[in-house]
Amino acid sequence: MTNPFRPTFGASPHYWAGRRVILDDYREALASGPGAASRTLVITGSRGIGKTVLLNELEDIAAGHGWVVLRASARGDISTELVESSIPAKIQEISPTATRRVTGLGIAGIGSVTTSVTGPDDPDRPRPTLESRLRDLLSLMSGTGVLITVDEIQDADRNALSRLAATYQNLIRDDLEVSLAMAGLTHGVEILLDLPGTTFMRRAHRYDLGPLTDDDAADVLATSSADSGLAFDSAGLAAAVDLAAGYPYLVQLVGSLAWNAARRSQASSISLSAVEAVSREAVATMGAQVHHPSLKGVPTVQREYLEAMAALAEPGEPTQGRAQGRGDHRDGPVATAAVAERLGKTQRAASDPRAKLIDRDLITPAGWGKVQFTLPYLGHWLRGSGTVRRVN
Ligand SMILES: Nc1ncnc2c1ncn2[C@@H]1O[C@H](COP(=O)(O)OP(=O)(O)O)[C@@H](O)[C@H]1O
Ligand SMILES: [Mg+2]
């Protein structure tokens, strides 16, 4: 028996749930011919919400339709690797004989496409660009197209990204079968969208990923575990769904830890006690893997705002040995007036860090005059980090 859960960033789950609308829209987009707006996607959301694996799903859908999938790295120049190796390799794969024609180098033997591409420059020939390479590739295809995916675009160089945008737009203008799917952290992508040269991204289909529904989380936990031969019982499942709070990374993590705990105790199912036994570890791992990196680079003023929120929130700590209701361990909404007061600021002065934290996707407006942490257990983590003392 092997553990069916994959609490690893970027690792596609064994069993997929949710996000169906996005996947269905994309299938439709591929079928609907060149120029469909829904062929250009920007996926945003916090760390661990499932952006990378969603990109992988889209890639699988495209490949299933016979499309060529190209992964561009957001680091560096974005297109260098595509131009120099990925696209030539695809060309070679599709049509070894076309390779010569396309690269224009008669001396290149079949199978030595990389040599022909990176070999000495022929002064009479223009250097290949991303656009010329993509046109070469597309000219070999009929009825299908090329999907380019770019992950972590919040780290991308803005000039490289606008060059990619320009190339992509030229191809669309010529009615070529292309698609572009990009993913990144909400805050970083927001900044990119505000830059000149990335206008086209503002017209892309935007998907800001939120948590999975409880039904979808339960589906992942129940189906994955049942498939492995060690299934959750109903109380165990309810507790695991609750602990995971719809957060995809936590769903995998809670599933994985509880599965191991049940296996170790040679239980025939994953029960409530197995889930309770791992709740602390799950929340602590979430802190190390998600909270800590998510707060990197957050300026002190904003951090203080978060800490004030954490101090004011009235949660029950995750406890061992007791069934937990979601309300017990997820911080509820906090009044912005109370946060301002605790910070010794006017509401006006406190509204600036608040707005920036909302932009960063760390907090969410929760009804009139209230805010709430976006990430489950962030308040708990801040209180545990030693800088926050609880009121009362
Ligand atoms: N729809 C989903 N169904 C099941 N598991 C998912 C789903 N989306 C994400 N996951 C799991 O959540 C974790 C984080 O996903 P990932 O795509 O790496 O997040 P991000 O790129 O947003 O940081 C992975 O372990 C992944 O398998
Ligand atoms: Mg990712």
CSV table of N, CA and C in Angstrom, one decimal, residues 304-305 308-309 311-312 334-351 353-354 369 391:
chain,number,residue,atom,x,y,z
A,304,GLU,N,2.5,44.5,11.2
A,304,GLU,CA,1.9,44.9,12.4
A,304,GLU,C,0.4,44.8,12.4
A,305,TYR,N,-0.1,45.2,11.2
A,305,TYR,CA,-1.6,45.1,11.0
A,305,TYR,C,-2.0,43.7,11.2
A,308,ALA,N,-1.9,42.6,14.8
A,308,ALA,CA,-3.0,43.2,15.5
A,308,ALA,C,-4.3,42.3,15.3
A,309,MET,N,-4.5,42.0,14.0
A,309,MET,CA,-5.7,41.2,13.6
A,309,MET,C,-5.6,39.8,14.4
A,311,ALA,N,-4.1,39.1,17.1
A,311,ALA,CA,-4.4,39.3,18.6
A,311,ALA,C,-5.8,39.5,18.9
A,312,LEU,N,-6.5,40.1,17.9
A,312,LEU,CA,-7.9,40.4,18.2
A,312,LEU,C,-8.9,39.2,17.8
A,334,VAL,N,-12.5,40.3,11.8
A,334,VAL,CA,-12.1,41.2,12.8
A,334,VAL,C,-12.5,42.6,12.3
A,335,ALA,N,-13.1,43.4,13.2
A,335,ALA,CA,-13.5,44.8,12.8
A,335,ALA,C,-12.2,45.7,12.6
A,336,THR,N,-12.3,46.3,11.4
A,336,THR,CA,-11.1,47.2,11.1
A,336,THR,C,-10.9,48.3,12.1
A,337,ALA,N,-12.0,48.8,12.7
A,337,ALA,CA,-12.0,49.8,13.7
A,337,ALA,C,-11.2,49.3,14.9
A,338,ALA,N,-11.4,48.1,15.3
A,338,ALA,CA,-10.7,47.5,16.4
A,338,ALA,C,-9.2,47.4,16.1
A,339,VAL,N,-8.9,47.0,14.9
A,339,VAL,CA,-7.5,46.9,14.5
A,339,VAL,C,-6.8,48.2,14.6
A,340,ALA,N,-7.4,49.2,14.1
A,340,ALA,CA,-6.9,50.6,14.1
A,340,ALA,C,-6.6,51.0,15.5
A,341,GLU,N,-7.6,50.8,16.4
A,341,GLU,CA,-7.5,51.2,17.8
A,341,GLU,C,-6.3,50.5,18.4
A,342,ARG,N,-6.2,49.2,18.2
A,342,ARG,CA,-5.1,48.4,18.8
A,342,ARG,C,-3.8,48.9,18.3
A,343,LEU,N,-3.7,49.4,17.1
A,343,LEU,CA,-2.4,49.9,16.5
A,343,LEU,C,-2.2,51.4,17.0
A,344,GLY,N,-3.2,52.0,17.6
A,344,GLY,CA,-3.1,53.4,18.0
A,344,GLY,C,-3.1,54.3,16.8
A,345,LYS,N,-3.8,53.9,15.8
A,345,LYS,CA,-3.9,54.7,14.6
A,345,LYS,C,-5.3,55.2,14.3
A,346,THR,N,-5.5,56.2,13.5
A,346,THR,CA,-6.8,56.6,13.1
A,346,THR,C,-7.2,55.5,12.1
A,347,GLN,N,-8.5,55.4,11.8
A,347,GLN,CA,-9.0,54.4,10.8
A,347,GLN,C,-8.4,54.7,9.5
A,348,ARG,N,-8.3,56.1,9.2
A,348,ARG,CA,-7.8,56.5,8.0
A,348,ARG,C,-6.3,56.0,7.8
A,349,ALA,N,-5.5,56.2,8.8
A,349,ALA,CA,-4.1,55.8,8.7
A,349,ALA,C,-4.0,54.3,8.6
A,350,ALA,N,-4.9,53.6,9.2
A,350,ALA,CA,-4.8,52.1,9.1
A,350,ALA,C,-5.3,51.6,7.8
A,351,SER,N,-6.0,52.4,7.0
A,351,SER,CA,-6.6,51.9,5.8
A,351,SER,C,-5.6,51.6,4.7
A,353,PRO,N,-2.3,50.2,5.1
A,353,PRO,CA,-1.8,48.8,5.2
A,353,PRO,C,-2.9,47.8,4.9
A,354,ARG,N,-4.1,48.2,5.3
A,354,ARG,CA,-5.2,47.2,5.1
A,354,ARG,C,-5.4,47.0,3.6
A,369,GLY,N,-16.9,46.8,7.1
A,369,GLY,CA,-16.0,47.2,8.2
A,369,GLY,C,-15.2,46.0,8.8
A,391,VAL,N,-5.1,39.4,23.2
A,391,VAL,CA,-5.8,40.2,24.2
A,391,VAL,C,-6.6,39.3,25.1
